[in-house]
Coordinates of C-alpha atoms and ligand atoms in Angstrom, one line a residue:
X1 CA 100.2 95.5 152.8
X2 CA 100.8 94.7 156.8
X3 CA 103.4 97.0 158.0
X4 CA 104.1 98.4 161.5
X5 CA 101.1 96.1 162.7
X6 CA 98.7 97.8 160.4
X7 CA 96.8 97.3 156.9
X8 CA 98.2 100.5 154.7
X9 CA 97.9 101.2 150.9
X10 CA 100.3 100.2 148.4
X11 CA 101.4 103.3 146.4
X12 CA 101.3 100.6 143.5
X13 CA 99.2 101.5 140.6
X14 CA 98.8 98.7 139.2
X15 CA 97.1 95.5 140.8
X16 CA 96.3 92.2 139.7
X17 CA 92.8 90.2 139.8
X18 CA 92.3 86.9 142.3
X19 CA 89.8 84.8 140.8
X20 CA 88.3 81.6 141.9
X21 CA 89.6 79.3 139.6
X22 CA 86.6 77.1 140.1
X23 CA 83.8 79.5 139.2
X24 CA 86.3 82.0 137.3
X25 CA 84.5 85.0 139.9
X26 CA 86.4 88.2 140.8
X27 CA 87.5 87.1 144.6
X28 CA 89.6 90.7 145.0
X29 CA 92.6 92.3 143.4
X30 CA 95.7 92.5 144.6
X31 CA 98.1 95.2 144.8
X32 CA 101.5 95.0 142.9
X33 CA 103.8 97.0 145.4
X34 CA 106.9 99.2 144.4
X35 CA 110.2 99.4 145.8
X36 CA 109.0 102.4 148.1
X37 CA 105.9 99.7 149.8
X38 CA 109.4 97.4 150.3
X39 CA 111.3 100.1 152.1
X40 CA 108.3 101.2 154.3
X41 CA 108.2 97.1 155.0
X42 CA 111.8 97.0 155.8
X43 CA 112.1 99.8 157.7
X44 CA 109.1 98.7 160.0
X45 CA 110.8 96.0 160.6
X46 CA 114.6 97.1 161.2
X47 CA 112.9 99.3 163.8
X48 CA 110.9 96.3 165.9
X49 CA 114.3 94.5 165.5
X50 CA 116.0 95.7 168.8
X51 CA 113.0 95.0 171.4
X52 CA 111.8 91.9 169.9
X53 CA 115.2 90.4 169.9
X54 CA 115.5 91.9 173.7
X55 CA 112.2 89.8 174.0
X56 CA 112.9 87.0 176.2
X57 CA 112.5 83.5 174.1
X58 CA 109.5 82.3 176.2
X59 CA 107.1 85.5 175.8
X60 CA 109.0 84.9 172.0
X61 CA 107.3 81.4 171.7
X62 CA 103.7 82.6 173.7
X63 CA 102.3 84.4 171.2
X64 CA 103.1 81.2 168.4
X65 CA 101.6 79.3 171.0
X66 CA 98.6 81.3 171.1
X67 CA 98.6 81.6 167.4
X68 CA 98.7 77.3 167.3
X69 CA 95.2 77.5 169.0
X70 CA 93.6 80.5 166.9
X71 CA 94.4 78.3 163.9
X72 CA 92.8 75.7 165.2
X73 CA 89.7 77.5 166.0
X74 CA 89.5 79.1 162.6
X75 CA 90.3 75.9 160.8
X76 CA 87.1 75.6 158.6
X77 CA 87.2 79.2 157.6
X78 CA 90.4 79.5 156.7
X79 CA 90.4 76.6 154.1
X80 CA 87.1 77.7 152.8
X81 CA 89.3 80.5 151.7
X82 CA 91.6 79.0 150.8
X83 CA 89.6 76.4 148.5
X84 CA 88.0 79.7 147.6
X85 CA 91.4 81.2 146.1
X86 CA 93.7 78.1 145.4
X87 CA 91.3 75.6 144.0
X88 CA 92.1 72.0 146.2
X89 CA 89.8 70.4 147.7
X90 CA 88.4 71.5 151.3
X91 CA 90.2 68.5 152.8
X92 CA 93.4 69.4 151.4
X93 CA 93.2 72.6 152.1
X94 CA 92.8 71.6 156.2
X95 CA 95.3 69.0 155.5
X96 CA 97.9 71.8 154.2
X97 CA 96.7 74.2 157.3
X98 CA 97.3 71.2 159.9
X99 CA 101.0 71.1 158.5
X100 CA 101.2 74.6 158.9
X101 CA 100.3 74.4 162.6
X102 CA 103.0 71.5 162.9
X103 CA 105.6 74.0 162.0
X104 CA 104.4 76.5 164.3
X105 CA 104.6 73.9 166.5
X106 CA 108.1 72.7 165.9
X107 CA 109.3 76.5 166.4
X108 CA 107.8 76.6 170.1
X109 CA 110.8 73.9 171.0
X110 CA 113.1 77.2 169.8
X111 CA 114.3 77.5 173.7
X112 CA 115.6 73.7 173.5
X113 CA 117.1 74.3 169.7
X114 CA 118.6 77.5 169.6
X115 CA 121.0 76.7 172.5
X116 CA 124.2 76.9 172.4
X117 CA 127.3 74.6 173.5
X118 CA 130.3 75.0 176.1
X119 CA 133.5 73.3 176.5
X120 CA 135.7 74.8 179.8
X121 CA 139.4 74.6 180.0
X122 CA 140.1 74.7 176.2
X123 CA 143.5 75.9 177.3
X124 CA 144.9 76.9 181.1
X125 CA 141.8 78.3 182.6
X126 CA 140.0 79.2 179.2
X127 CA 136.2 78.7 178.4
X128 CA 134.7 78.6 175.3
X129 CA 131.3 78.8 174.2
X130 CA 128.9 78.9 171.6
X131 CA 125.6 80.9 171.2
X132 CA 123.0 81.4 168.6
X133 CA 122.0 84.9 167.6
X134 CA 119.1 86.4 165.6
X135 CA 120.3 88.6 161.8
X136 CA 118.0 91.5 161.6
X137 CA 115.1 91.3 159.1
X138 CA 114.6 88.2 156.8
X139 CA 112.5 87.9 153.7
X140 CA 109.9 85.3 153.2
X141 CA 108.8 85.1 149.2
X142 CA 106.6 82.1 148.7
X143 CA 104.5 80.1 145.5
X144 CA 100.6 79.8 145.2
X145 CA 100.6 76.1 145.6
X146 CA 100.8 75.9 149.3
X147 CA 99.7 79.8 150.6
X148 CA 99.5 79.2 154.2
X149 CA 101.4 75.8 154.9
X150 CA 104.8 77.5 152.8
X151 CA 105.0 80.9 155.1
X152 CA 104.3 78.7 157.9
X153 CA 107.7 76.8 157.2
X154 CA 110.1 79.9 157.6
X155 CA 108.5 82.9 159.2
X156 CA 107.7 81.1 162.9
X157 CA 111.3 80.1 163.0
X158 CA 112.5 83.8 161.9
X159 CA 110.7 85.4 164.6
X160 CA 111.0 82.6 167.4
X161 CA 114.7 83.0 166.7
X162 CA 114.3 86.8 167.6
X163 CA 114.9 88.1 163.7
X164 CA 111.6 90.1 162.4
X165 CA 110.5 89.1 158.6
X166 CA 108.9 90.7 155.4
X167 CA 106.7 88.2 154.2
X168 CA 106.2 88.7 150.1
X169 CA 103.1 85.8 149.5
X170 CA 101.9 85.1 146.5
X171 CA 100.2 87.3 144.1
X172 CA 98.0 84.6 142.9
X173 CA 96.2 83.5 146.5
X174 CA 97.5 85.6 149.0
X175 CA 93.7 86.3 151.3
X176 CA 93.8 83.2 153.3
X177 CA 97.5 84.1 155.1
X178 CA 96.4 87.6 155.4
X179 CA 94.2 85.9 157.8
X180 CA 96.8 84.2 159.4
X181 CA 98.9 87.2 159.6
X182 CA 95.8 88.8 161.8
X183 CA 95.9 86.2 163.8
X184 CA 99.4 86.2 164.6
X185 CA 98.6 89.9 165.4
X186 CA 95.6 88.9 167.9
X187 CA 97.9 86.1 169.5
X188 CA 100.2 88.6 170.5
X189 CA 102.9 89.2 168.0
X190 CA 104.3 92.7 168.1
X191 CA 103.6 95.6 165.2
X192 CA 106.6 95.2 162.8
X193 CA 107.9 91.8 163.5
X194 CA 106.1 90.2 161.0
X195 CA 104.9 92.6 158.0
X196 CA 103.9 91.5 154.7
X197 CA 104.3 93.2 151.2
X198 CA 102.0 92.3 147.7
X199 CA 102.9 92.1 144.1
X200 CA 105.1 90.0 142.1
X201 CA 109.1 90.5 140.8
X202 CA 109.2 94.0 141.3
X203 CA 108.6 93.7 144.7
X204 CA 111.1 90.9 145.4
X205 CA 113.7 92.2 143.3
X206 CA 113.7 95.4 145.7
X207 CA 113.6 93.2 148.5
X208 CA 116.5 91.0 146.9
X209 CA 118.4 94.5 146.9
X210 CA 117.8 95.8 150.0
X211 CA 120.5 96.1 152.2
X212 CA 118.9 95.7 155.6
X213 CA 117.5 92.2 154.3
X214 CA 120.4 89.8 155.7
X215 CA 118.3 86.6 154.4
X216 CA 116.2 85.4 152.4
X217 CA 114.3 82.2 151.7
X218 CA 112.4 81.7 148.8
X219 CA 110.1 78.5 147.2
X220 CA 109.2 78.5 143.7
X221 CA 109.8 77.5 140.3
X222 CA 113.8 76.6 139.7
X223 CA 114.7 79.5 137.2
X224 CA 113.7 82.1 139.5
X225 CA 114.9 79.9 142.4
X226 CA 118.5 79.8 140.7
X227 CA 118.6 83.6 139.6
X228 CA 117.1 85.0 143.1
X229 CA 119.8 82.6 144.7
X230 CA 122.5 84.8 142.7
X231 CA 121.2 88.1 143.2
X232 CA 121.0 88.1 146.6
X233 CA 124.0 86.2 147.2
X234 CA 125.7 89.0 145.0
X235 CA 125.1 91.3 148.2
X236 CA 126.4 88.8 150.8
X237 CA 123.0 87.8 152.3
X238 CA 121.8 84.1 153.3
X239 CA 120.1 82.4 150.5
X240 CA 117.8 78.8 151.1
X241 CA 116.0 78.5 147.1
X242 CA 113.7 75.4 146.8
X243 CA 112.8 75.5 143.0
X244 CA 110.8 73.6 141.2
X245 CA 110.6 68.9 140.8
X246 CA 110.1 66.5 138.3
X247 CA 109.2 63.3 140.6
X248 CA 109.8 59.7 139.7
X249 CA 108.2 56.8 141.4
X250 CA 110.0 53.3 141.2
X251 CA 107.6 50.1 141.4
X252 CA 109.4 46.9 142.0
X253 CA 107.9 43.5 140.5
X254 CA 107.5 42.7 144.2
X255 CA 105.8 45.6 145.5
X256 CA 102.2 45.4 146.6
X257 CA 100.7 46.5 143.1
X258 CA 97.5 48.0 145.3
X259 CA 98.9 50.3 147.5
X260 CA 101.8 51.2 144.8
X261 CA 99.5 52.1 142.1
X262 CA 97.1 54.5 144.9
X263 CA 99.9 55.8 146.4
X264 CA 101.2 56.8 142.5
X265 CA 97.7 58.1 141.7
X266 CA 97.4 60.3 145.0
X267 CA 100.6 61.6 144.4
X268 CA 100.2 62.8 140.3
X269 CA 96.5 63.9 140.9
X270 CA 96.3 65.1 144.2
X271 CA 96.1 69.2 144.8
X272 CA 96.0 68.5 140.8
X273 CA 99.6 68.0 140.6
X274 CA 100.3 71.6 141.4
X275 CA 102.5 69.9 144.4
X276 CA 106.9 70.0 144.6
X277 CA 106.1 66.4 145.4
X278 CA 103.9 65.4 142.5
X279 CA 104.7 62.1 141.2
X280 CA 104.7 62.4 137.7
X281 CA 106.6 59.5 136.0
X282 CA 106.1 56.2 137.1
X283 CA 108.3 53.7 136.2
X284 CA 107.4 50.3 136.3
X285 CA 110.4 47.6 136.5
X286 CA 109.7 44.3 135.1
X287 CA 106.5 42.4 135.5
X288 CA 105.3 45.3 137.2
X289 CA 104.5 47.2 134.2
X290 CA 101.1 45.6 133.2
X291 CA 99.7 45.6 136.7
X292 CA 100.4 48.8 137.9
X293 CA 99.1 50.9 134.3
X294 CA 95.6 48.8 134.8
X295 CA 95.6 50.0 138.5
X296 CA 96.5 53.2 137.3
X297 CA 93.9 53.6 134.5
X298 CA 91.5 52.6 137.4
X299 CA 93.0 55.6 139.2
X300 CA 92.7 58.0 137.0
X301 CA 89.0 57.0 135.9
X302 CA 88.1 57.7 139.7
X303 CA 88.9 60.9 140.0
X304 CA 85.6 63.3 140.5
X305 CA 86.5 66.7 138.8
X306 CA 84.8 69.9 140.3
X307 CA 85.1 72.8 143.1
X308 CA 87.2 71.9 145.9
X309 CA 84.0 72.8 148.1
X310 CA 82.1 70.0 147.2
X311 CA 82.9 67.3 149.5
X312 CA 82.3 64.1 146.8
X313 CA 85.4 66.0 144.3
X314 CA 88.7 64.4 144.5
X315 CA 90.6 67.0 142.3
X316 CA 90.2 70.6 141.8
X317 CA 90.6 73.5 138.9
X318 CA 94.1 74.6 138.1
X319 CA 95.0 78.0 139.4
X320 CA 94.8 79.7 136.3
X321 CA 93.6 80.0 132.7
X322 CA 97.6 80.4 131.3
X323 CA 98.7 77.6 133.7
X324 CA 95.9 75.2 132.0
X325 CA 96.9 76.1 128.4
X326 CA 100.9 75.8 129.3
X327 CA 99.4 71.8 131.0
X328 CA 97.5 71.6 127.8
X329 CA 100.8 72.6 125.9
X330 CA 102.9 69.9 127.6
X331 CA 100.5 67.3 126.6
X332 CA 100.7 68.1 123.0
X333 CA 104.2 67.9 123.1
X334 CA 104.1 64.7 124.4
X335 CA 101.8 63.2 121.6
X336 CA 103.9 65.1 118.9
X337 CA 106.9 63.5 120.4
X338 CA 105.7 59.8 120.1
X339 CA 104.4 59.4 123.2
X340 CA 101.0 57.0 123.9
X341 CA 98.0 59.4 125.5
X342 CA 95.8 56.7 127.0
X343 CA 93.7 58.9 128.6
X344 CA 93.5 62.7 127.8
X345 CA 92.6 65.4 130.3
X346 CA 92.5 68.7 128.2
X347 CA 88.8 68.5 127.3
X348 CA 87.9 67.9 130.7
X349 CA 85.0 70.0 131.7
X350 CA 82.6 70.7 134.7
X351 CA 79.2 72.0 133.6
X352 CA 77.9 73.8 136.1
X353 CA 81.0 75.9 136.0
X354 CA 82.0 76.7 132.5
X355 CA 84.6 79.1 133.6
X356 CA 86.7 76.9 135.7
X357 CA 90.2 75.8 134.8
X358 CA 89.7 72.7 134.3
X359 CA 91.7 69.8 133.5
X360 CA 90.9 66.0 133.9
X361 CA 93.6 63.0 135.0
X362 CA 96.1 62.5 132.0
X363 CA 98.4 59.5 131.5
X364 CA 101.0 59.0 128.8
X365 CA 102.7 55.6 128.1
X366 CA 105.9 54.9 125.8
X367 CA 107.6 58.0 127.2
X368 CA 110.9 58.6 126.8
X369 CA 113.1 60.1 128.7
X370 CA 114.3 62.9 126.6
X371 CA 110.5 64.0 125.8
X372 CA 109.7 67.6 127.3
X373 CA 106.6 65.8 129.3
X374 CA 109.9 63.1 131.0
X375 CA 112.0 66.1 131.5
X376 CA 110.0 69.5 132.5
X377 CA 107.9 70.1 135.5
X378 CA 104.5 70.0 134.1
X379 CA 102.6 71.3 137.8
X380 CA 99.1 69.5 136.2
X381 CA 97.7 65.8 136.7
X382 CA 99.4 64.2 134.3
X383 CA 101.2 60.7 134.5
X384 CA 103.8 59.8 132.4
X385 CA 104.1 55.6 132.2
X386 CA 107.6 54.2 131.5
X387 CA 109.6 50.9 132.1
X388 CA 112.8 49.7 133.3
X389 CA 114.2 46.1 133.4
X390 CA 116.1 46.4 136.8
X391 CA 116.1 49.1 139.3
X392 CA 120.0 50.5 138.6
X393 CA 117.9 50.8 134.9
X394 CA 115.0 52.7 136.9
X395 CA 118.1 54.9 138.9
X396 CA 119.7 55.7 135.8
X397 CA 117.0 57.5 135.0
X398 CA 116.5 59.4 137.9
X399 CA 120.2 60.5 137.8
X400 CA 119.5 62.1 134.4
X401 CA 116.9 64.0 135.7
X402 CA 118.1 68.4 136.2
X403 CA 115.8 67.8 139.3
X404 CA 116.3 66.6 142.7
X405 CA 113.4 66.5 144.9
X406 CA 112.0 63.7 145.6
X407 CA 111.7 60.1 144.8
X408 CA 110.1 56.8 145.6
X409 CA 110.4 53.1 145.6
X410 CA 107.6 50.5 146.1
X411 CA 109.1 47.0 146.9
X412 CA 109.1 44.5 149.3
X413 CA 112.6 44.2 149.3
X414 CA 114.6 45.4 152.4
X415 CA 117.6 45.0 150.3
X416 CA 116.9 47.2 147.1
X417 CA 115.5 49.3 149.1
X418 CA 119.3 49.6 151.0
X419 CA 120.4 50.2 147.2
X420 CA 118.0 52.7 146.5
X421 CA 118.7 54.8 149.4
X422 CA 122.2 54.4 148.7
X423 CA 122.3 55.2 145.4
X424 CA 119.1 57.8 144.6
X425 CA 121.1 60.5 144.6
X426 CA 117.4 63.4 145.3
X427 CA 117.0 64.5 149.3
X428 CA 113.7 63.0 150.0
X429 CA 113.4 59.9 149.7
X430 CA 110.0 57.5 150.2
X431 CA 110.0 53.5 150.9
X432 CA 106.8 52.9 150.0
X433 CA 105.0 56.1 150.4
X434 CA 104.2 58.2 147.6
X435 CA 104.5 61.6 149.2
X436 CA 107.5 62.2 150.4
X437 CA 106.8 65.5 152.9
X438 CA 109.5 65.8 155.8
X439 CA 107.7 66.8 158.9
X440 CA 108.5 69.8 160.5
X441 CA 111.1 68.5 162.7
X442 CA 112.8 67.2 159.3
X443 CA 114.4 69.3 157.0
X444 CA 112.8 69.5 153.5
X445 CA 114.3 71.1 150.4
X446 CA 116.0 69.2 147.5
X447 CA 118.8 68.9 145.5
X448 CA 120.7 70.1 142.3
X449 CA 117.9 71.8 139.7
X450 CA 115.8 71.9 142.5
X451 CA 117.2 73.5 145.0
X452 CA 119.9 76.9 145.6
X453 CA 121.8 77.1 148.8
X454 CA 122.9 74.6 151.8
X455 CA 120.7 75.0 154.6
X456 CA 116.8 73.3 153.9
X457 CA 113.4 74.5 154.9
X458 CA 112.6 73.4 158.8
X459 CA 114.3 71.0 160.6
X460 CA 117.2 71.8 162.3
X461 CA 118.3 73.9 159.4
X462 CA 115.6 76.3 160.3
X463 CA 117.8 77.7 163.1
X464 CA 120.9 77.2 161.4
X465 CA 120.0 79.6 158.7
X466 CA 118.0 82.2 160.9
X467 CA 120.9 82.6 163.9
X468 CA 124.6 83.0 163.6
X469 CA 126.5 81.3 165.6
X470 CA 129.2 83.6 167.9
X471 CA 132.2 81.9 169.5
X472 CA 132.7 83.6 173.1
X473 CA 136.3 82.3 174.6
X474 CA 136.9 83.9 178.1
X475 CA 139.7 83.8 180.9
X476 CA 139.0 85.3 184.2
Ligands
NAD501 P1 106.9 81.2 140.8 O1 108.4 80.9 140.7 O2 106.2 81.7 139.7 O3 106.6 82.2 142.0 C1 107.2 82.1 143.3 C2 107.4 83.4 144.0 O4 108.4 84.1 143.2 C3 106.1 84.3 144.0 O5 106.1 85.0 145.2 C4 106.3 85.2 142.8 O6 105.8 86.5 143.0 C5 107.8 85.4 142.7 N1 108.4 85.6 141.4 C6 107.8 85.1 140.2 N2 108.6 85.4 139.1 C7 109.7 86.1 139.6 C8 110.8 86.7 139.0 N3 111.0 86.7 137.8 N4 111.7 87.4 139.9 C9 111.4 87.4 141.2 N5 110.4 86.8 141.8 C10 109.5 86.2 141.1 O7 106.3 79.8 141.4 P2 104.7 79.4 141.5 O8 104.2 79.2 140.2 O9 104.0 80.4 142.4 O10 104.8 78.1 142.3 C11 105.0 76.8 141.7 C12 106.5 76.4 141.7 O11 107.0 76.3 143.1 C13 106.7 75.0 141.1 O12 107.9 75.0 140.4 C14 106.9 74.2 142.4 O13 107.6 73.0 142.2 C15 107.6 75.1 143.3 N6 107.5 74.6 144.6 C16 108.6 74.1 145.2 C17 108.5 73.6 146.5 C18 109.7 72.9 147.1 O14 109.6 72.6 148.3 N7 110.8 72.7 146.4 C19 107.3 73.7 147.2 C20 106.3 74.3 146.6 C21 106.4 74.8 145.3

């Protein structure tokens, strides 16, 4: 664990291993902390509270500044690791750490966005004004499938907003943001404003319950999303849950069947569909239906399965060996539920590394929309195929969806795609793009299944959630 700007022991006895999920090799273990680790954290940080918020907002923002360019120079190292740990691909590994560095990026403007506003002579010689103050300490608990670009998108704003955070990454691939975390250190971030504790729900549920957390944002799957989101709401603190997404992708009969059937590919198979914005069913209206499952089938016979580090594979391992049964699992559903499998990932193998977890590119056709593989987040490469004969038809199924994440439309129709906007009814949205990921300036963060609070991840929101906003009316 990080606390009080050092590396200390966990008093846990138990820890869990990190393995390479391309080569199956013992990468480290990692500790699972106790609710005595959390209140060393905590307390770390409720003392570096005071001076960092006295901290004026410019030395705030140097160190992130400084941080921006160490990431930069580390850039190949860093997704080595993180290749190492996760699985994706070297190139999506930078790709993820280049978003990262946006957001660190976006929280530099924190002088510009955390002002306040003023409005004189509200009454007879009264002033009134607004201004935007830090909490305390926030907690940061994250998912495996984006371990440095996800911290990236809450702690910079925590701390540029003057609060100091308890970062709780995930136990599956948590040794590429301990380098981050060490760089922050060496770019000038003071012991105890940003600390980090290891394990898994024993750790957050102490941090859930502590009362000198006052916030807490959290990404992962929607069940823990939605009863974190209670518990901590239970004790009055600030709660922003992104859960979990089950993605459709709308192709119109007018859409350029080309770029509609990549742009569905890349989304279901890249970063192996471990991704919040996975496509996973596409949904083919009309005419469309034939030409986009041959382009898809093309797809999905290009992908090259193997490690991440080798620069000619287009999709890696899964994390883990349960996650590629609980894939495998979904796609026997799917077949036992009527379903078409056209082509079938689970004996996918790589033989110069028997002990990866491997799965190949899966699509379904005839799927239905009350089949487990329509309605649950699978989190593998598999692509269910489906049809619609108009696009309210394709809507209507995206309104019976429990998620709301994200959702696109391919058309070349500036009018449907009014109507689509209009009527989509999931917070992000793509026009012809396949990955709907909000910039940092944007917020991103869902809606109903898959996401617990009001305020999103980045954006504006970002300050919103971290500051309060105090009223000061004066008469002199
Ligand atoms: P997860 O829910 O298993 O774990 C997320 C975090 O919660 C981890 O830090 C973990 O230690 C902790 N945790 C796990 N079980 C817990 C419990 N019972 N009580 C308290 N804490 C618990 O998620 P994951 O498998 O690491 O990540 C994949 C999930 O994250 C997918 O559902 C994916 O869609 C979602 N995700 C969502 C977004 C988004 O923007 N909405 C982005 C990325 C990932």
């Amino acid at each position: 664990n990080y606390i009080a700007g050092r590396w200390t022991n966990s008093t846990a006895g138990d820890s869990l291993p990190i393995v390479d999920p391309a080569t199956g090799d013992l990468l480290d273990r990692v500790p699972l902390s106790s609710a005595v680790d959390v209140g060393t954290a905590v307390a770390a940080a409720v003392q570096a509270f005071p001076a960092w918020r006295n901290t004026p907002v410019t030395e705030r923002i140097n160190s992130l500044f400084r941080l921006r360019t160490l990431l930069e120079a580390n850039l190949d190292r860093l997704a080595e690791t993180m290749t190492r740990e996760h699985g994706k691909t070297r190139d999506e590994s930078l790709g993820e750490i280049r978003r990262g560095i946006e957001s660190i990026t976006h929280a530099c403007a924190i002088p510009t966005l955390m002002m306040g506003a003023t409005l004189e002579n509200i009454a007879a010689g009264i002033d009134c004004e607004t201004i935007r103050q830090p909490l305390g300490v926030f907690a940061v608990i994250t998912p495996y499938n984006f371990p440095v670009m996800i911290p990236l998108w809450f702690w910079p704003f925590a701390v540029a907003t003057g609060n100091t955070v308890v970062l709780k990454p995930s136990e599956r691939d948590p040794l590429t943001h301990q380098h981050v975390v060490e760089l922050a250190a060496q770019a000038g971030l003071p012991a105890g404003v940003l600390n980090v504790v290891h394990g898994n729900h024993t750790a957050v549920e102490a941090l859930l319950d502590h009362p000198d957390i006052k916030g807490v944002s959290f990404v992962g799957s929607s069940a823990v999303a939605k009863s974190l989101y209670a518990r901590a709401a239970a004790s009055g603190k600030r709660v922003q849950a992104l859960g979990g997404a089950k993605n459709h992708i709308i192709i119109l009969p007018d859409a350029d069947f080309d770029a509609s059937a990549a742009a569905a590919v890349a989304s279901a198979y890249g970063a192996t569909g471990q991704r919040c914005l996975a496509g996973s069913i596409v949904v083919s209206v009309g005419d469309a239906y034939r030409p986009i499952r041959e382009r898809i089938l093309d797809g999905a016979a290009s992908q090259k399965l193997g490690s991440g580090l080798d620069p000619a594979v287009t999709m890696g391992p899964l994390i883990s060996r349960p996650h590629r049964d609980r894939v495998a699992g979904y796609v026997d559903a799917g077949e036992k539920a009527g379903a078409t499998l056209i082509v079938d990932g689970r004996s996918a193998m790589v033989n110069a590394l028997p002990n990866g977890h491997w799965f190949g590119p899966t699509v379904f056709e005839n799927v239905q929309p009350e089949m487990s593989i329509a309605t649950d987040e699978i989190f593998g490469p598999v692509i269910g195929l489906t049809r619609a004969d108009s696009l309210d038809a394709a809507i209507a199924l995206v309104h019976r969806s429990h998620y709301g994440n994200a959702v696109s439309l391919f058309t070349r129709s500036g009018a449907a795609a009014r109507q689509f906007r209009f009527h989509a009814g999931i917070s992000m949205i793509g026009i012809n793009i396949g990955v709907v990921a909000p910039m940092a300036f944007f917020p991103f963060g869902g809606s109903r299944g898959s996401f617990y609070g009001d305020l999103k991840a980045q954006g504006k929101d970002a300050i919103e959630f971290y500051t309060d906003q105090r009223v000061v009316i004066s008469k002199w």
